[in-house]
Short mmCIF file of C-alpha atoms (C1' of nucleotides) in Angstrom, two decimals:
data_model
loop_
_atom_site.label_atom_id
_atom_site.label_comp_id
_atom_site.label_asym_id
_atom_site.label_seq_id
_atom_site.Cartn_x
_atom_site.Cartn_y
_atom_site.Cartn_z
CA MET A 142 -65.16 93.87 60.15
CA SER A 143 -65.53 92.48 56.97
CA LYS A 144 -62.43 90.25 54.97
CA SER A 145 -62.46 91.92 51.94
CA SER A 146 -61.67 90.32 48.51
CA SER A 147 -61.06 86.56 48.81
CA SER A 148 -64.24 84.63 47.93
CA LYS A 149 -65.26 82.87 44.95
CA SER A 150 -68.58 84.59 42.97
CA GLN A 151 -66.69 87.78 42.77
CA SER A 152 -65.07 88.44 39.70
CA PHE A 153 -67.32 88.53 37.00
CA PRO A 154 -66.70 85.69 34.10
CA ASN A 155 -66.59 83.29 36.48
CA GLU A 156 -67.00 79.57 37.06
CA ASP A 157 -69.72 77.73 39.05
CA THR A 158 -71.48 80.12 41.16
CA PRO A 159 -75.06 79.09 40.80
CA SER A 160 -77.76 81.97 40.96
CA CYS A 161 -77.88 85.28 39.42
CA ASP A 162 -74.43 85.94 37.90
CA ALA A 163 -72.58 87.32 34.40
CA TYR A 164 -75.01 87.90 32.29
CA LEU A 165 -77.89 87.47 34.12
CA VAL A 166 -76.98 90.67 35.95
CA HIS A 167 -78.02 93.69 34.76
CA LEU A 168 -74.31 94.07 33.31
CA ASP A 169 -74.99 97.96 32.15
CA ARG A 170 -76.51 98.82 35.43
CA VAL A 171 -73.57 97.40 37.77
CA ARG A 172 -70.96 98.97 35.20
CA GLN A 173 -72.34 102.24 35.28
CA VAL A 174 -72.42 102.47 39.14
CA GLN A 175 -69.10 100.57 40.07
CA PRO A 176 -67.17 103.54 39.12
CA GLU A 177 -69.41 105.73 41.77
CA ILE A 178 -68.79 102.99 44.75
CA MET A 179 -66.70 104.35 47.42
CA PRO A 180 -63.38 102.51 47.49
CA VAL A 181 -62.83 100.26 50.20
CA GLU A 182 -60.01 102.16 51.63
CA LYS A 183 -62.48 105.28 52.09
CA ALA A 184 -64.94 102.79 53.25
CA GLN A 185 -63.08 101.44 55.74
CA GLN A 186 -61.86 104.80 57.53
CA MET A 187 -65.51 106.00 57.38
CA ALA A 188 -66.97 102.93 58.92
CA GLU A 189 -64.30 103.14 61.64
CA PHE A 190 -65.35 106.72 62.23
CA PHE A 191 -68.85 105.73 62.66
CA ASN A 192 -67.92 102.67 64.67
CA ALA A 193 -66.39 105.24 67.36
CA LEU A 194 -69.98 106.47 67.63
CA ALA A 195 -71.89 103.38 67.53
CA ASP A 196 -71.74 102.42 71.08
CA PRO A 197 -74.29 104.17 74.09
CA ASN A 198 -71.48 104.61 76.29
CA ARG A 199 -69.54 106.63 74.07
CA LEU A 200 -72.68 108.44 72.66
CA ARG A 201 -73.35 109.38 76.81
CA LEU A 202 -69.38 110.64 77.04
CA MET A 203 -69.67 112.54 74.19
CA SER A 204 -73.16 114.29 75.60
CA ALA A 205 -71.67 115.22 79.08
CA LEU A 206 -68.77 116.72 77.11
CA ALA A 207 -71.52 118.52 74.89
CA ASN A 208 -71.91 120.68 77.96
CA ARG A 209 -68.59 121.01 79.76
CA GLU A 210 -65.13 120.17 79.51
CA LEU A 211 -64.37 117.06 81.91
CA CYS A 212 -61.85 115.28 83.45
CA VAL A 213 -62.09 111.42 83.25
CA CYS A 214 -62.84 110.59 86.75
CA ASP A 215 -65.84 112.96 86.42
CA LEU A 216 -67.01 111.57 83.20
CA ALA A 217 -67.02 107.80 85.01
CA ALA A 218 -69.13 109.34 87.60
CA ALA A 219 -71.42 110.98 85.56
CA VAL A 220 -71.86 108.06 82.81
CA LYS A 221 -71.78 105.70 85.78
CA VAL A 222 -68.93 103.53 84.08
CA SER A 223 -65.80 102.64 85.85
CA GLU A 224 -62.51 105.01 84.90
CA SER A 225 -60.71 102.30 83.00
CA ALA A 226 -63.40 101.67 80.94
CA VAL A 227 -64.02 105.38 80.23
CA SER A 228 -60.37 105.78 79.72
CA HIS A 229 -60.35 103.08 77.33
CA GLN A 230 -63.57 104.86 75.33
CA LEU A 231 -62.16 107.59 75.49
CA ARG A 232 -58.94 106.71 73.39
CA ILE A 233 -61.05 105.29 70.73
CA LEU A 234 -63.20 108.82 70.48
CA ARG A 235 -59.51 110.29 70.72
CA SER A 236 -58.64 108.12 67.40
CA GLN A 237 -60.86 109.33 65.32
CA ARG A 238 -60.62 113.00 66.63
CA LEU A 239 -64.05 113.53 68.23
CA VAL A 240 -62.68 114.92 71.47
CA LYS A 241 -59.41 116.64 72.54
CA TYR A 242 -57.90 116.73 75.85
CA ARG A 243 -55.44 118.84 78.12
CA ARG A 244 -53.30 117.89 80.94
CA GLU A 245 -54.19 120.38 84.39
CA GLY A 246 -51.91 118.74 86.95
CA ARG A 247 -53.19 115.09 87.39
CA ASN A 248 -56.07 115.32 85.96
CA VAL A 249 -57.07 114.91 81.69
CA TYR A 250 -59.82 117.45 80.91
CA TYR A 251 -61.62 116.03 77.74
CA SER A 252 -63.82 118.06 75.77
CA LEU A 253 -65.55 117.77 72.26
CA ALA A 254 -63.48 118.43 69.48
CA ASP A 255 -65.54 120.56 67.61
CA ARG A 256 -69.20 121.77 67.10
CA HIS A 257 -69.36 120.39 63.67
CA ILE A 258 -69.81 117.18 65.96
CA ILE A 259 -72.67 118.59 67.27
CA SER A 260 -74.68 119.38 63.81
CA LEU A 261 -74.13 115.75 62.92
CA TYR A 262 -75.79 114.70 66.34
CA GLN A 263 -78.50 116.72 65.59
CA GLU A 264 -79.08 115.82 62.50
CA VAL A 265 -79.23 112.12 63.32
CA SER A 266 -81.93 113.09 66.01
CA GLU A 267 -83.94 113.79 63.12
CA HIS A 268 -83.18 110.92 61.57
CA LEU A 269 -84.42 108.90 64.30
CA GLN A 270 -87.68 110.88 65.62
CA GLU A 271 -89.31 110.26 62.56
CA MET B 212 -73.18 96.09 73.56
CA SER B 213 -72.53 97.64 76.96
CA LYS B 214 -74.62 96.34 79.74
CA SER B 215 -75.08 98.97 81.41
CA SER B 216 -75.74 98.97 85.79
CA SER B 217 -74.44 95.77 87.70
CA SER B 218 -70.68 96.72 88.42
CA LYS B 219 -69.31 98.26 91.58
CA SER B 220 -67.80 101.62 92.20
CA GLN B 221 -71.05 102.81 90.14
CA SER B 222 -73.41 104.20 92.85
CA PHE B 223 -71.78 107.21 94.91
CA PRO B 224 -71.98 106.73 98.71
CA ASN B 225 -69.92 103.62 98.46
CA GLU B 226 -67.59 101.40 100.21
CA ASP B 227 -64.36 99.80 98.98
CA THR B 228 -63.79 101.21 95.52
CA PRO B 229 -60.03 102.81 95.35
CA SER B 230 -59.19 105.58 93.34
CA CYS B 231 -61.25 108.96 92.36
CA ASP B 232 -64.36 108.68 94.28
CA ALA B 233 -67.00 110.49 95.98
CA TYR B 234 -65.69 113.34 97.57
CA LEU B 235 -63.01 113.09 95.32
CA VAL B 236 -64.57 113.81 92.12
CA HIS B 237 -65.85 117.39 91.48
CA LEU B 238 -69.39 116.53 92.59
CA ASP B 239 -70.54 119.86 91.34
CA ARG B 240 -69.70 119.53 87.96
CA VAL B 241 -71.00 115.88 87.74
CA ARG B 242 -74.47 117.57 89.10
CA GLN B 243 -74.34 120.00 86.93
CA VAL B 244 -73.89 117.63 83.88
CA GLN B 245 -75.53 114.66 84.53
CA PRO B 246 -78.81 116.01 83.75
CA GLU B 247 -77.89 116.27 80.44
CA ILE B 248 -77.06 113.36 79.29
CA MET B 249 -78.35 111.36 77.03
CA PRO B 250 -80.58 108.86 78.70
CA VAL B 251 -79.70 105.66 77.90
CA GLU B 252 -82.31 104.15 75.83
CA LYS B 253 -81.85 106.87 73.41
CA ALA B 254 -78.01 106.43 73.48
CA GLN B 255 -78.77 102.86 73.02
CA GLN B 256 -81.14 103.67 69.70
CA MET B 257 -78.26 106.22 68.37
CA ALA B 258 -75.86 103.94 68.72
CA GLU B 259 -77.73 100.80 66.62
CA PHE B 260 -78.08 103.71 64.29
CA PHE B 261 -74.43 104.71 63.71
CA ASN B 262 -73.84 101.02 64.11
CA ALA B 263 -75.49 100.54 60.69
CA LEU B 264 -73.23 102.47 59.01
CA ALA B 265 -70.31 101.43 60.64
CA ASP B 266 -69.37 98.56 57.95
CA PRO B 267 -67.16 99.02 54.79
CA ASN B 268 -69.50 97.16 53.00
CA ARG B 269 -72.91 98.95 53.98
CA LEU B 270 -71.16 102.19 53.42
CA ARG B 271 -70.04 100.81 49.56
CA LEU B 272 -73.79 99.53 49.21
CA MET B 273 -75.38 102.78 50.32
CA SER B 274 -72.86 104.44 47.76
CA ALA B 275 -73.98 102.50 45.30
CA LEU B 276 -77.76 103.37 46.00
CA ALA B 277 -76.66 107.02 45.79
CA ASN B 278 -76.09 106.76 42.23
CA ARG B 279 -79.76 104.86 41.50
CA GLU B 280 -81.97 101.87 42.31
CA LEU B 281 -80.49 98.72 42.48
CA CYS B 282 -82.03 95.35 42.67
CA VAL B 283 -79.84 92.89 45.09
CA CYS B 284 -78.30 90.73 42.69
CA ASP B 285 -76.61 93.87 40.86
CA LEU B 286 -75.74 95.20 44.80
CA ALA B 287 -73.60 91.86 45.22
CA ALA B 288 -71.96 91.90 41.69
CA ALA B 289 -71.20 95.94 42.00
CA VAL B 290 -69.81 95.72 45.50
CA LYS B 291 -68.60 91.98 44.86
CA VAL B 292 -69.76 90.30 48.09
CA SER B 293 -72.22 87.23 48.00
CA GLU B 294 -76.22 87.66 47.56
CA SER B 295 -76.33 86.29 50.79
CA ALA B 296 -74.36 88.72 52.83
CA VAL B 297 -75.77 91.46 50.59
CA SER B 298 -79.06 90.58 52.04
CA HIS B 299 -77.92 90.10 55.48
CA GLN B 300 -76.54 93.69 54.98
CA LEU B 301 -79.56 95.20 53.58
CA ARG B 302 -81.57 94.38 56.33
CA ILE B 303 -79.84 95.71 58.85
CA LEU B 304 -79.48 99.26 56.69
CA ARG B 305 -83.64 98.43 56.39
CA SER B 306 -84.11 98.37 60.02
CA GLN B 307 -82.51 101.93 60.56
CA ARG B 308 -84.73 103.26 57.53
CA LEU B 309 -81.10 104.20 55.75
CA VAL B 310 -82.90 102.26 52.66
CA LYS B 311 -86.36 101.78 51.24
CA TYR B 312 -87.18 98.92 48.67
CA ARG B 313 -89.85 97.72 46.15
CA ARG B 314 -90.69 94.91 44.53
CA GLU B 315 -90.70 94.51 40.90
CA GLY B 316 -91.46 90.85 39.56
CA ARG B 317 -89.15 88.38 41.35
CA ASN B 318 -86.41 91.56 41.64
CA VAL B 319 -86.53 93.56 44.82
CA TYR B 320 -84.82 97.25 44.24
CA TYR B 321 -83.36 99.28 46.57
CA SER B 322 -82.65 102.92 46.99
CA LEU B 323 -81.72 105.55 49.58
CA ALA B 324 -84.36 106.24 52.24
CA ASP B 325 -83.89 110.22 52.24
CA ARG B 326 -81.71 112.89 50.96
CA HIS B 327 -80.88 113.36 54.25
CA ILE B 328 -78.73 110.46 54.52
CA ILE B 329 -76.33 111.95 51.63
CA SER B 330 -75.81 115.07 53.94
CA LEU B 331 -74.87 113.15 56.70
CA TYR B 332 -72.47 111.41 54.35
CA GLN B 333 -71.01 114.76 53.40
CA GLU B 334 -70.60 116.32 56.65
CA VAL B 335 -68.76 113.03 57.68
CA SER B 336 -66.35 113.43 54.63
CA GLU B 337 -65.13 117.08 55.99
CA HIS B 338 -64.43 115.62 59.43
CA LEU B 339 -62.11 112.49 57.71
CA GLN B 340 -60.13 115.22 55.20
CA GLU B 341 -59.03 117.33 57.75
"C1'" DG C 146 -98.53 73.40 39.23
"C1'" DA C 147 -93.96 71.98 38.59
"C1'" DA C 148 -89.45 74.50 37.03
"C1'" DA C 149 -86.52 78.31 37.36
"C1'" DC C 150 -84.94 82.43 39.56
"C1'" DA C 151 -84.47 85.98 43.09
"C1'" DT C 152 -84.24 87.11 47.95
"C1'" DC C 153 -84.49 86.19 52.47
"C1'" DT C 154 -83.43 83.48 56.82
"C1'" DG C 155 -81.47 80.45 60.53
"C1'" DA C 156 -77.73 78.47 62.37
"C1'" DA C 157 -72.57 78.01 62.64
"C1'" DT C 158 -67.87 79.65 62.50
"C1'" DA C 159 -64.35 83.15 62.87
"C1'" DT C 160 -63.56 87.93 64.22
"C1'" DA C 161 -64.26 92.19 66.75
"C1'" DT C 162 -65.70 94.40 70.87
"C1'" DC C 163 -66.53 96.08 75.62
"C1'" DT C 164 -65.64 95.31 80.37
"C1'" DT C 165 -62.67 94.34 83.96
"C1'" DC C 166 -58.55 93.37 86.55
"C1'" DA C 167 -53.55 94.34 87.24
"C1'" DT C 168 -50.32 96.93 86.40
"C1'" DA C 169 -47.66 101.06 84.06
"C1'" DT C 170 -47.49 105.75 83.47
"C1'" DG C 171 -47.03 110.75 84.77
"C1'" DT C 172 -47.79 114.04 88.48
"C1'" DT C 173 -48.33 116.28 92.89
"C1'" DT C 174 -47.74 116.47 97.56
"C1'" DT C 175 -44.36 115.68 101.90
"C1'" DA D 127 -37.73 110.50 96.41
"C1'" DA D 128 -41.47 108.12 98.69
"C1'" DA D 129 -46.23 107.89 99.01
"C1'" DA D 130 -50.61 109.17 97.24
"C1'" DC D 131 -53.42 110.17 92.99
"C1'" DA D 132 -55.17 110.20 88.11
"C1'" DT D 133 -55.06 107.95 83.92
"C1'" DA D 134 -53.52 105.01 80.05
"C1'" DT D 135 -52.82 100.19 78.51
"C1'" DG D 136 -52.30 94.81 78.08
"C1'" DA D 137 -54.13 90.41 78.67
"C1'" DA D 138 -58.47 87.57 78.81
"C1'" DG D 139 -63.16 86.63 79.26
"C1'" DA D 140 -67.84 87.21 77.66
"C1'" DT D 141 -70.65 89.33 74.11
"C1'" DA D 142 -71.86 90.76 69.33
"C1'" DT D 143 -70.80 90.92 64.38
"C1'" DA D 144 -70.23 89.63 59.40
"C1'" DT D 145 -70.01 85.97 56.28
"C1'" DT D 146 -71.02 81.26 54.54
"C1'" DC D 147 -73.95 77.26 53.55
"C1'" DA D 148 -78.25 75.29 53.24
"C1'" DG D 149 -82.74 75.70 52.74
"C1'" DA D 150 -87.31 78.60 52.92
"C1'" DT D 151 -90.33 82.32 51.05
"C1'" DG D 152 -92.40 84.20 47.19
"C1'" DT D 153 -92.10 85.57 41.68
"C1'" DT D 154 -92.99 84.11 37.40
"C1'" DT D 155 -92.31 81.05 33.39
"C1'" DC D 156 -93.84 76.81 31.05
#
DNA sequence: GAAACATCTGAATATATCTTCATATGTTTT
DNA sequence: AAAACATATGAAGATATATTCAGATGTTTC
């Protein structure tokens, strides 16, 4: 997902890049904005977070968990995906601390990490409604 | 990004699937939760939205635009990515109505679609802070 | 209207992601 | 401790995604 750095036409006082470059760009604006741009590292972190939510099955898992705590097995049945696939996806949700879990006997029960997530969901819902 | 339907061990009254199945699952819980699960279609739509935000360069573009309106050319310089790549990515942001644009002469100026997006950004920021 | 400019788009390649299958880990029951 | 169960994990194949390059579109200037 993006490689960062390492292509030509990137630094400014540059060589043979054809179109809009160096003094053709609105240098003043670029300089003004540049310090405000999210640093690559943080962008990477945030992208991973959004990425965890960028899958229909994971969202369906989340919506199931919004109602009640469920074990992997029930989640698989509810969302109609294999248990293995569910487990893989829960790992991704876990890695972004979107869900938490507890073990009870042989089952592992998952639930949403915090209500925070729900308001995010609602906000996006509204945006998509328009 | 997910295929939905079409594998074994999915419908309930089923054949030879090994582990946790049919009457082993907590059927009551599954039935209780199932009607609340986000429909596939909506999950798909929402996943596409999150996916648009799930790339570091696109997030950096957004953060640049959070400050001021900018043309493609300036965006490319500010974020240090080729203009073609920026254009491709702007298309994705546009498709989710995250940015809007207006033409002025030969330039196309992009800006954030609404302030809505910024509060979403802040919420995620907080989540990642913890 | 031709040339230069700014942006967009399609095809191709490289990388990332999802699902499946096989197997490993951890828990309970006998 | 062996067998059955629930979940997790690694590798492999199929699909999706991002970037680059070449060329197309639309705009201005001469």
